[in-house]
PDB file of N, CA, C and O in Angstrom:
ATOM      1  N   MET S 243      29.718   7.636  15.291  1.00 54.00           N
ATOM      2  CA  MET S 243      28.298   7.904  15.411  1.00 54.00           C
ATOM      3  C   MET S 243      27.745   8.413  14.083  1.00 54.00           C
ATOM      4  O   MET S 243      28.452   9.001  13.299  1.00 54.00           O
ATOM      5  N   PHE S 244      26.463   8.194  13.906  1.00 58.00           N
ATOM      6  CA  PHE S 244      25.784   8.660  12.709  1.00 58.00           C
ATOM      7  C   PHE S 244      25.202  10.040  12.942  1.00 58.00           C
ATOM      8  O   PHE S 244      24.652  10.316  14.007  1.00 58.00           O
ATOM      9  N   ALA S 245      25.306  10.874  11.931  1.00 64.00           N
ATOM     10  CA  ALA S 245      24.559  12.130  11.964  1.00 64.00           C
ATOM     11  C   ALA S 245      23.121  11.796  11.619  1.00 64.00           C
ATOM     12  O   ALA S 245      22.848  10.798  10.958  1.00 64.00           O
ATOM     13  N   ASP S 246      22.185  12.597  12.058  1.00 65.00           N
ATOM     14  CA  ASP S 246      20.773  12.320  11.782  1.00 65.00           C
ATOM     15  C   ASP S 246      20.495  12.165  10.298  1.00 65.00           C
ATOM     16  O   ASP S 246      19.643  11.385   9.898  1.00 65.00           O
ATOM     17  N   ASP S 247      21.207  12.901   9.461  1.00 73.00           N
ATOM     18  CA  ASP S 247      20.983  12.843   8.017  1.00 73.00           C
ATOM     19  C   ASP S 247      21.467  11.528   7.410  1.00 73.00           C
ATOM     20  O   ASP S 247      21.059  11.170   6.318  1.00 73.00           O
ATOM     21  N   ASP S 248      22.340  10.819   8.101  1.00 79.00           N
ATOM     22  CA  ASP S 248      22.894   9.575   7.575  1.00 79.00           C
ATOM     23  C   ASP S 248      22.046   8.351   7.904  1.00 79.00           C
ATOM     24  O   ASP S 248      22.263   7.289   7.360  1.00 79.00           O
ATOM     25  N   ARG S 249      21.107   8.503   8.797  1.00 80.00           N
ATOM     26  CA  ARG S 249      20.276   7.370   9.196  1.00 80.00           C
ATOM     27  C   ARG S 249      19.251   7.063   8.120  1.00 80.00           C
ATOM     28  O   ARG S 249      18.733   7.971   7.469  1.00 80.00           O
ATOM     29  N   PRO S 250      18.943   5.778   7.928  1.00 78.00           N
ATOM     30  CA  PRO S 250      17.916   5.429   6.933  1.00 78.00           C
ATOM     31  C   PRO S 250      16.565   6.024   7.345  1.00 78.00           C
ATOM     32  O   PRO S 250      16.220   6.067   8.521  1.00 78.00           O
ATOM     33  N   VAL S 251      15.841   6.481   6.344  1.00 75.00           N
ATOM     34  CA  VAL S 251      14.530   7.056   6.597  1.00 75.00           C
ATOM     35  C   VAL S 251      13.515   5.927   6.668  1.00 75.00           C
ATOM     36  O   VAL S 251      13.464   5.078   5.774  1.00 75.00           O
ATOM     37  N   LYS S 252      12.732   5.892   7.744  1.00 73.00           N
ATOM     38  CA  LYS S 252      11.695   4.872   7.874  1.00 73.00           C
ATOM     39  C   LYS S 252      10.541   5.209   6.952  1.00 73.00           C
ATOM     40  O   LYS S 252      10.115   6.353   6.878  1.00 73.00           O
ATOM     41  N   LYS S 253      10.054   4.206   6.246  1.00 72.00           N
ATOM     42  CA  LYS S 253       8.861   4.393   5.427  1.00 72.00           C
ATOM     43  C   LYS S 253       7.659   4.434   6.357  1.00 72.00           C
ATOM     44  O   LYS S 253       7.580   3.653   7.311  1.00 72.00           O
ATOM     45  N   PRO S 254       6.722   5.342   6.087  1.00 70.00           N
ATOM     46  CA  PRO S 254       5.522   5.346   6.925  1.00 70.00           C
ATOM     47  C   PRO S 254       4.720   4.066   6.697  1.00 70.00           C
ATOM     48  O   PRO S 254       4.664   3.555   5.585  1.00 70.00           O
ATOM     49  N   VAL S 255       4.155   3.553   7.754  1.00 82.00           N
ATOM     50  CA  VAL S 255       3.318   2.361   7.659  1.00 82.00           C
ATOM     51  C   VAL S 255       1.971   2.687   8.286  1.00 82.00           C
ATOM     52  O   VAL S 255       1.853   3.592   9.092  1.00 82.00           O
ATOM     53  N   HIS S 256       0.991   1.944   7.886  1.00 84.00           N
ATOM     54  CA  HIS S 256      -0.338   2.136   8.450  1.00 84.00           C
ATOM     55  C   HIS S 256      -0.912   0.784   8.828  1.00 84.00           C
ATOM     56  O   HIS S 256      -0.830  -0.166   8.070  1.00 84.00           O
ATOM     57  N   THR S 257      -1.469   0.736  10.010  1.00 88.00           N
ATOM     58  CA  THR S 257      -2.139  -0.460  10.474  1.00 88.00           C
ATOM     59  C   THR S 257      -3.619  -0.135  10.606  1.00 88.00           C
ATOM     60  O   THR S 257      -3.984   0.857  11.255  1.00 88.00           O
ATOM     61  N   VAL S 258      -4.455  -0.934   9.998  1.00 90.00           N
ATOM     62  CA  VAL S 258      -5.895  -0.714  10.063  1.00 90.00           C
ATOM     63  C   VAL S 258      -6.339  -0.751  11.519  1.00 90.00           C
ATOM     64  O   VAL S 258      -5.951  -1.635  12.279  1.00 90.00           O
ATOM     65  N   GLY S 259      -7.135   0.239  11.917  1.00 93.00           N
ATOM     66  CA  GLY S 259      -7.654   0.307  13.271  1.00 93.00           C
ATOM     67  C   GLY S 259      -6.739   1.019  14.253  1.00 93.00           C
ATOM     68  O   GLY S 259      -7.079   1.188  15.419  1.00 93.00           O
ATOM     69  N   GLU S 260      -5.599   1.457  13.784  1.00 93.00           N
ATOM     70  CA  GLU S 260      -4.619   2.127  14.627  1.00 93.00           C
ATOM     71  C   GLU S 260      -5.160   3.467  15.135  1.00 93.00           C
ATOM     72  O   GLU S 260      -5.913   4.148  14.445  1.00 93.00           O
ATOM     73  N   ASP S 261      -4.766   3.873  16.327  1.00 95.00           N
ATOM     74  CA  ASP S 261      -5.158   5.166  16.885  1.00 95.00           C
ATOM     75  C   ASP S 261      -4.491   6.276  16.079  1.00 95.00           C
ATOM     76  O   ASP S 261      -3.268   6.309  15.942  1.00 95.00           O
ATOM     77  N   LEU S 262      -5.288   7.157  15.521  1.00 95.00           N
ATOM     78  CA  LEU S 262      -4.770   8.230  14.672  1.00 95.00           C
ATOM     79  C   LEU S 262      -4.714   9.576  15.387  1.00 95.00           C
ATOM     80  O   LEU S 262      -4.230  10.557  14.825  1.00 95.00           O
ATOM     81  N   SER S 263      -5.174   9.630  16.612  1.00 96.00           N
ATOM     82  CA  SER S 263      -5.327  10.905  17.304  1.00 96.00           C
ATOM     83  C   SER S 263      -4.008  11.626  17.571  1.00 96.00           C
ATOM     84  O   SER S 263      -3.995  12.846  17.701  1.00 96.00           O
ATOM     85  N   LEU S 264      -2.906  10.916  17.612  1.00 95.00           N
ATOM     86  CA  LEU S 264      -1.619  11.555  17.901  1.00 95.00           C
ATOM     87  C   LEU S 264      -0.865  11.988  16.646  1.00 95.00           C
ATOM     88  O   LEU S 264       0.195  12.593  16.744  1.00 95.00           O
ATOM     89  N   LEU S 265      -1.411  11.705  15.480  1.00 95.00           N
ATOM     90  CA  LEU S 265      -0.743  12.060  14.227  1.00 95.00           C
ATOM     91  C   LEU S 265      -1.062  13.495  13.829  1.00 95.00           C
ATOM     92  O   LEU S 265      -2.166  13.994  14.054  1.00 95.00           O
ATOM     93  N   SER S 266      -0.090  14.144  13.199  1.00 96.00           N
ATOM     94  CA  SER S 266      -0.292  15.504  12.706  1.00 96.00           C
ATOM     95  C   SER S 266      -1.101  15.476  11.410  1.00 96.00           C
ATOM     96  O   SER S 266      -1.306  14.416  10.809  1.00 96.00           O
ATOM     97  N   GLU S 267      -1.539  16.641  10.972  1.00 97.00           N
ATOM     98  CA  GLU S 267      -2.260  16.726   9.694  1.00 97.00           C
ATOM     99  C   GLU S 267      -1.391  16.190   8.567  1.00 97.00           C
ATOM    100  O   GLU S 267      -1.869  15.461   7.701  1.00 97.00           O
ATOM    101  N   HIS S 268      -0.127  16.551   8.580  1.00 96.00           N
ATOM    102  CA  HIS S 268       0.789  16.095   7.534  1.00 96.00           C
ATOM    103  C   HIS S 268       0.914  14.573   7.548  1.00 96.00           C
ATOM    104  O   HIS S 268       0.889  13.925   6.495  1.00 96.00           O
ATOM    105  N   GLU S 269       1.048  13.995   8.731  1.00 94.00           N
ATOM    106  CA  GLU S 269       1.155  12.546   8.832  1.00 94.00           C
ATOM    107  C   GLU S 269      -0.121  11.860   8.367  1.00 94.00           C
ATOM    108  O   GLU S 269      -0.071  10.815   7.711  1.00 94.00           O
ATOM    109  N   LEU S 270      -1.269  12.446   8.673  1.00 95.00           N
ATOM    110  CA  LEU S 270      -2.536  11.879   8.217  1.00 95.00           C
ATOM    111  C   LEU S 270      -2.636  11.940   6.702  1.00 95.00           C
ATOM    112  O   LEU S 270      -3.083  10.985   6.062  1.00 95.00           O
ATOM    113  N   GLU S 271      -2.195  13.046   6.106  1.00 96.00           N
ATOM    114  CA  GLU S 271      -2.204  13.155   4.642  1.00 96.00           C
ATOM    115  C   GLU S 271      -1.277  12.119   4.015  1.00 96.00           C
ATOM    116  O   GLU S 271      -1.602  11.533   2.983  1.00 96.00           O
ATOM    117  N   GLU S 272      -0.126  11.876   4.651  1.00 94.00           N
ATOM    118  CA  GLU S 272       0.791  10.840   4.164  1.00 94.00           C
ATOM    119  C   GLU S 272       0.136   9.466   4.217  1.00 94.00           C
ATOM    120  O   GLU S 272       0.287   8.656   3.307  1.00 94.00           O
ATOM    121  N   ARG S 273      -0.581   9.197   5.304  1.00 94.00           N
ATOM    122  CA  ARG S 273      -1.272   7.908   5.452  1.00 94.00           C
ATOM    123  C   ARG S 273      -2.333   7.734   4.372  1.00 94.00           C
ATOM    124  O   ARG S 273      -2.479   6.654   3.808  1.00 94.00           O
ATOM    125  N   ILE S 274      -3.072   8.801   4.084  1.00 96.00           N
ATOM    126  CA  ILE S 274      -4.104   8.731   3.044  1.00 96.00           C
ATOM    127  C   ILE S 274      -3.453   8.411   1.704  1.00 96.00           C
ATOM    128  O   ILE S 274      -3.917   7.526   0.979  1.00 96.00           O
ATOM    129  N   ALA S 275      -2.365   9.092   1.379  1.00 95.00           N
ATOM    130  CA  ALA S 275      -1.673   8.840   0.111  1.00 95.00           C
ATOM    131  C   ALA S 275      -1.154   7.402   0.063  1.00 95.00           C
ATOM    132  O   ALA S 275      -1.249   6.734  -0.978  1.00 95.00           O
ATOM    133  N   LEU S 276      -0.630   6.926   1.169  1.00 94.00           N
ATOM    134  CA  LEU S 276      -0.127   5.556   1.244  1.00 94.00           C
ATOM    135  C   LEU S 276      -1.256   4.557   0.998  1.00 94.00           C
ATOM    136  O   LEU S 276      -1.108   3.610   0.213  1.00 94.00           O
ATOM    137  N   CYS S 277      -2.392   4.778   1.643  1.00 95.00           N
ATOM    138  CA  CYS S 277      -3.534   3.869   1.478  1.00 95.00           C
ATOM    139  C   CYS S 277      -4.092   3.927   0.054  1.00 95.00           C
ATOM    140  O   CYS S 277      -4.431   2.888  -0.519  1.00 95.00           O
ATOM    141  N   GLU S 278      -4.170   5.121  -0.527  1.00 97.00           N
ATOM    142  CA  GLU S 278      -4.673   5.245  -1.899  1.00 97.00           C
ATOM    143  C   GLU S 278      -3.758   4.531  -2.879  1.00 97.00           C
ATOM    144  O   GLU S 278      -4.230   3.848  -3.796  1.00 97.00           O
ATOM    145  N   ALA S 279      -2.441   4.656  -2.686  1.00 96.00           N
ATOM    146  CA  ALA S 279      -1.491   3.957  -3.559  1.00 96.00           C
ATOM    147  C   ALA S 279      -1.634   2.445  -3.405  1.00 96.00           C
ATOM    148  O   ALA S 279      -1.559   1.699  -4.388  1.00 96.00           O
ATOM    149  N   GLU S 280      -1.878   1.992  -2.198  1.00 96.00           N
ATOM    150  CA  GLU S 280      -2.047   0.557  -1.966  1.00 96.00           C
ATOM    151  C   GLU S 280      -3.330   0.043  -2.605  1.00 96.00           C
ATOM    152  O   GLU S 280      -3.361  -1.048  -3.166  1.00 96.00           O
ATOM    153  N   ILE S 281      -4.393   0.847  -2.572  1.00 97.00           N
ATOM    154  CA  ILE S 281      -5.648   0.463  -3.224  1.00 97.00           C
ATOM    155  C   ILE S 281      -5.429   0.297  -4.722  1.00 97.00           C
ATOM    156  O   ILE S 281      -5.899  -0.672  -5.325  1.00 97.00           O
ATOM    157  N   VAL S 282      -4.705   1.221  -5.332  1.00 98.00           N
ATOM    158  CA  VAL S 282      -4.412   1.129  -6.767  1.00 98.00           C
ATOM    159  C   VAL S 282      -3.630  -0.154  -7.052  1.00 98.00           C
ATOM    160  O   VAL S 282      -3.947  -0.886  -7.988  1.00 98.00           O
ATOM    161  N   ARG S 283      -2.637  -0.442  -6.234  1.00 97.00           N
ATOM    162  CA  ARG S 283      -1.814  -1.649  -6.421  1.00 97.00           C
ATOM    163  C   ARG S 283      -2.658  -2.909  -6.287  1.00 97.00           C
ATOM    164  O   ARG S 283      -2.540  -3.845  -7.095  1.00 97.00           O
ATOM    165  N   ILE S 284      -3.547  -2.937  -5.322  1.00 97.00           N
ATOM    166  CA  ILE S 284      -4.411  -4.107  -5.120  1.00 97.00           C
ATOM    167  C   ILE S 284      -5.372  -4.278  -6.291  1.00 97.00           C
ATOM    168  O   ILE S 284      -5.579  -5.393  -6.780  1.00 97.00           O
ATOM    169  N   LYS S 285      -5.948  -3.182  -6.778  1.00 97.00           N
ATOM    170  CA  LYS S 285      -6.873  -3.252  -7.915  1.00 97.00           C
ATOM    171  C   LYS S 285      -6.159  -3.743  -9.170  1.00 97.00           C
ATOM    172  O   LYS S 285      -6.718  -4.512  -9.952  1.00 97.00           O
ATOM    173  N   GLN S 286      -4.912  -3.314  -9.369  1.00 97.00           N
ATOM    174  CA  GLN S 286      -4.147  -3.785 -10.524  1.00 97.00           C
ATOM    175  C   GLN S 286      -3.912  -5.291 -10.444  1.00 97.00           C
ATOM    176  O   GLN S 286      -4.024  -5.999 -11.444  1.00 97.00           O
ATOM    177  N   GLU S 287      -3.602  -5.776  -9.272  1.00 96.00           N
ATOM    178  CA  GLU S 287      -3.387  -7.219  -9.099  1.00 96.00           C
ATOM    179  C   GLU S 287      -4.685  -7.984  -9.314  1.00 96.00           C
ATOM    180  O   GLU S 287      -4.686  -9.046  -9.929  1.00 96.00           O
ATOM    181  N   LEU S 288      -5.787  -7.455  -8.833  1.00 95.00           N
ATOM    182  CA  LEU S 288      -7.089  -8.095  -9.027  1.00 95.00           C
ATOM    183  C   LEU S 288      -7.421  -8.177 -10.513  1.00 95.00           C
ATOM    184  O   LEU S 288      -7.863  -9.223 -11.005  1.00 95.00           O
ATOM    185  N   THR S 289      -7.185  -7.106 -11.244  1.00 95.00           N
ATOM    186  CA  THR S 289      -7.427  -7.088 -12.685  1.00 95.00           C
ATOM    187  C   THR S 289      -6.559  -8.130 -13.390  1.00 95.00           C
ATOM    188  O   THR S 289      -7.028  -8.859 -14.260  1.00 95.00           O
ATOM    189  N   ARG S 290      -5.297  -8.220 -12.983  1.00 93.00           N
ATOM    190  CA  ARG S 290      -4.384  -9.197 -13.581  1.00 93.00           C
ATOM    191  C   ARG S 290      -4.881 -10.626 -13.320  1.00 93.00           C
ATOM    192  O   ARG S 290      -4.908 -11.460 -14.217  1.00 93.00           O
ATOM    193  N   LYS S 291      -5.319 -10.886 -12.114  1.00 93.00           N
ATOM    194  CA  LYS S 291      -5.799 -12.236 -11.784  1.00 93.00           C
ATOM    195  C   LYS S 291      -7.092 -12.562 -12.511  1.00 93.00           C
ATOM    196  O   LYS S 291      -7.286 -13.693 -12.944  1.00 93.00           O
ATOM    197  N   LYS S 292      -7.979 -11.586 -12.647  1.00 92.00           N
ATOM    198  CA  LYS S 292      -9.224 -11.828 -13.380  1.00 92.00           C
ATOM    199  C   LYS S 292      -8.927 -12.136 -14.837  1.00 92.00           C
ATOM    200  O   LYS S 292      -9.583 -12.980 -15.442  1.00 92.00           O
ATOM    201  N   GLY S 293      -7.933 -11.461 -15.412  1.00 89.00           N
ATOM    202  CA  GLY S 293      -7.535 -11.735 -16.792  1.00 89.00           C
ATOM    203  C   GLY S 293      -7.002 -13.148 -16.945  1.00 89.00           C
ATOM    204  O   GLY S 293      -7.309 -13.841 -17.907  1.00 89.00           O
ATOM    205  N   GLY S 294      -6.196 -13.574 -15.990  1.00 83.00           N
ATOM    206  CA  GLY S 294      -5.669 -14.940 -16.013  1.00 83.00           C
ATOM    207  C   GLY S 294      -6.779 -15.964 -15.868  1.00 83.00           C
ATOM    208  O   GLY S 294      -6.781 -17.004 -16.526  1.00 83.00           O
ATOM    209  N   ARG S 295      -7.740 -15.671 -15.028  1.00 82.00           N
ATOM    210  CA  ARG S 295      -8.880 -16.585 -14.830  1.00 82.00           C
ATOM    211  C   ARG S 295      -9.695 -16.683 -16.102  1.00 82.00           C
ATOM    212  O   ARG S 295     -10.101 -17.768 -16.526  1.00 82.00           O
ATOM    213  N   ALA S 296      -9.951 -15.537 -16.753  1.00 79.00           N
ATOM    214  CA  ALA S 296     -10.738 -15.540 -17.983  1.00 79.00           C
ATOM    215  C   ALA S 296     -10.031 -16.343 -19.074  1.00 79.00           C
ATOM    216  O   ALA S 296     -10.655 -17.088 -19.817  1.00 79.00           O
ATOM    217  N   ALA S 297      -8.694 -16.198 -19.160  1.00 80.00           N
ATOM    218  CA  ALA S 297      -7.936 -16.947 -20.155  1.00 80.00           C
ATOM    219  C   ALA S 297      -8.010 -18.445 -19.872  1.00 80.00           C
ATOM    220  O   ALA S 297      -8.201 -19.250 -20.796  1.00 80.00           O
ATOM    221  N   ALA S 298      -7.896 -18.825 -18.611  1.00 79.00           N
ATOM    222  CA  ALA S 298      -7.974 -20.240 -18.258  1.00 79.00           C
ATOM    223  C   ALA S 298      -9.386 -20.786 -18.531  1.00 79.00           C
ATOM    224  O   ALA S 298      -9.522 -21.895 -19.041  1.00 79.00           O
ATOM    225  N   ASP S 299     -10.401 -20.026 -18.201  1.00 79.00           N
ATOM    226  CA  ASP S 299     -11.784 -20.456 -18.467  1.00 79.00           C
ATOM    227  C   ASP S 299     -12.003 -20.671 -19.951  1.00 79.00           C
ATOM    228  O   ASP S 299     -12.666 -21.614 -20.361  1.00 79.00           O
ATOM    229  N   ALA S 300     -11.433 -19.786 -20.773  1.00 81.00           N
ATOM    230  CA  ALA S 300     -11.603 -19.901 -22.220  1.00 81.00           C
ATOM    231  C   ALA S 300     -10.959 -21.185 -22.746  1.00 81.00           C
ATOM    232  O   ALA S 300     -11.499 -21.827 -23.642  1.00 81.00           O
ATOM    233  N   VAL S 301      -9.840 -21.554 -22.189  1.00 81.00           N
ATOM    234  CA  VAL S 301      -9.136 -22.761 -22.625  1.00 81.00           C
ATOM    235  C   VAL S 301      -9.906 -24.007 -22.223  1.00 81.00           C
ATOM    236  O   VAL S 301     -10.066 -24.946 -23.005  1.00 81.00           O
ATOM    237  N   PHE S 302     -10.410 -24.057 -21.020  1.00 79.00           N
ATOM    238  CA  PHE S 302     -11.039 -25.267 -20.495  1.00 79.00           C
ATOM    239  C   PHE S 302     -12.518 -25.402 -20.825  1.00 79.00           C
ATOM    240  O   PHE S 302     -13.100 -26.442 -20.565  1.00 79.00           O
ATOM    241  N   LYS S 303     -13.129 -24.401 -21.420  1.00 76.00           N
ATOM    242  CA  LYS S 303     -14.545 -24.488 -21.775  1.00 76.00           C
ATOM    243  C   LYS S 303     -14.761 -24.951 -23.209  1.00 76.00           C
ATOM    244  O   LYS S 303     -15.854 -24.942 -23.696  1.00 76.00           O
ATOM    245  N   ARG S 304     -13.738 -25.371 -23.865  1.00 61.00           N
ATOM    246  CA  ARG S 304     -13.850 -25.786 -25.260  1.00 61.00           C
ATOM    247  C   ARG S 304     -14.606 -27.053 -25.393  1.00 61.00           C
ATOM    248  O   ARG S 304     -14.755 -27.978 -24.848  1.00 61.00           O
TER     249      ARG S 304
END
């Protein structure tokens, strides 16, 4: 048998629209941090794609 400390730790996940009423303050703060980190990641990808688009536009507008 596994001791509780040996079990893999589940990463918190968030589903948009999910019922939040049963979560503790700590869990809600974790969700906020998770969502903020995801927003940063999405914005970075958007910036990268816009840069690629601008480079392609520059090549094909000659």
